Amino acid sequence: MGITGLHHITIVAANAQRAIDFYTQVLGLRLVKLTV
């Protein structure tokens, strides 16, 4: 059985916007919630 979805991920990064850009623009994931 293959992976059919991803529930959530948490990212801690020095440059938050760069990480968001990578996950949304390169990997095509959708940002659901941003907590500061």
mmCIF file of C-alpha atoms in Angstrom:
data_model
loop_
_atom_site.group_PDB
_atom_site.id
_atom_site.type_symbol
_atom_site.label_atom_id
_atom_site.label_comp_id
_atom_site.label_asym_id
_atom_site.label_seq_id
_atom_site.Cartn_x
_atom_site.Cartn_y
_atom_site.Cartn_z
ATOM 1 C CA MET A 1 0.000 0.000 0.000
ATOM 2 C CA GLY A 2 1.466 3.355 -1.029
ATOM 3 C CA ILE A 3 1.218 6.706 0.700
ATOM 4 C CA THR A 4 -2.094 8.367 -0.158
ATOM 5 C CA GLY A 5 -1.794 11.613 1.822
ATOM 6 C CA LEU A 6 0.052 13.726 4.345
ATOM 7 C CA HIS A 7 -1.763 15.042 7.414
ATOM 8 C CA HIS A 8 0.594 17.802 8.568
ATOM 9 C CA ILE A 9 4.207 18.821 8.960
ATOM 10 C CA THR A 10 5.973 21.252 11.282
ATOM 11 C CA ILE A 11 8.991 23.220 10.132
ATOM 12 C CA VAL A 12 11.513 25.220 12.155
ATOM 13 C CA ALA A 13 13.765 27.250 9.856
ATOM 14 C CA ALA A 14 16.094 30.241 10.041
ATOM 15 C CA ASN A 15 14.314 31.762 7.025
ATOM 16 C CA ALA A 16 10.619 30.937 7.326
ATOM 17 C CA GLN A 17 9.566 32.535 4.038
ATOM 18 C CA ARG A 18 12.208 30.602 2.114
ATOM 19 C CA ALA A 19 10.992 27.342 3.665
ATOM 20 C CA ILE A 20 7.358 28.207 2.862
ATOM 21 C CA ASP A 21 8.306 29.033 -0.730
ATOM 22 C CA PHE A 22 10.103 25.693 -1.099
ATOM 23 C CA TYR A 23 7.264 23.572 0.255
ATOM 24 C CA THR A 24 4.516 25.445 -1.602
ATOM 25 C CA GLN A 25 6.173 26.350 -4.904
ATOM 26 C CA VAL A 26 8.613 23.462 -5.391
ATOM 27 C CA LEU A 27 6.762 20.585 -3.726
ATOM 28 C CA GLY A 28 3.283 21.915 -4.456
ATOM 29 C CA LEU A 29 1.998 21.628 -0.890
ATOM 30 C CA ARG A 30 -0.702 23.950 0.446
ATOM 31 C CA LEU A 31 -0.096 26.189 3.494
ATOM 32 C CA VAL A 32 -3.037 25.679 5.831
ATOM 33 C CA LYS A 33 -1.932 27.495 8.982
ATOM 34 C CA LEU A 34 0.990 29.732 9.913
ATOM 35 C CA THR A 35 1.837 30.035 13.609
ATOM 36 C CA VAL A 36 4.461 32.519 14.741
#
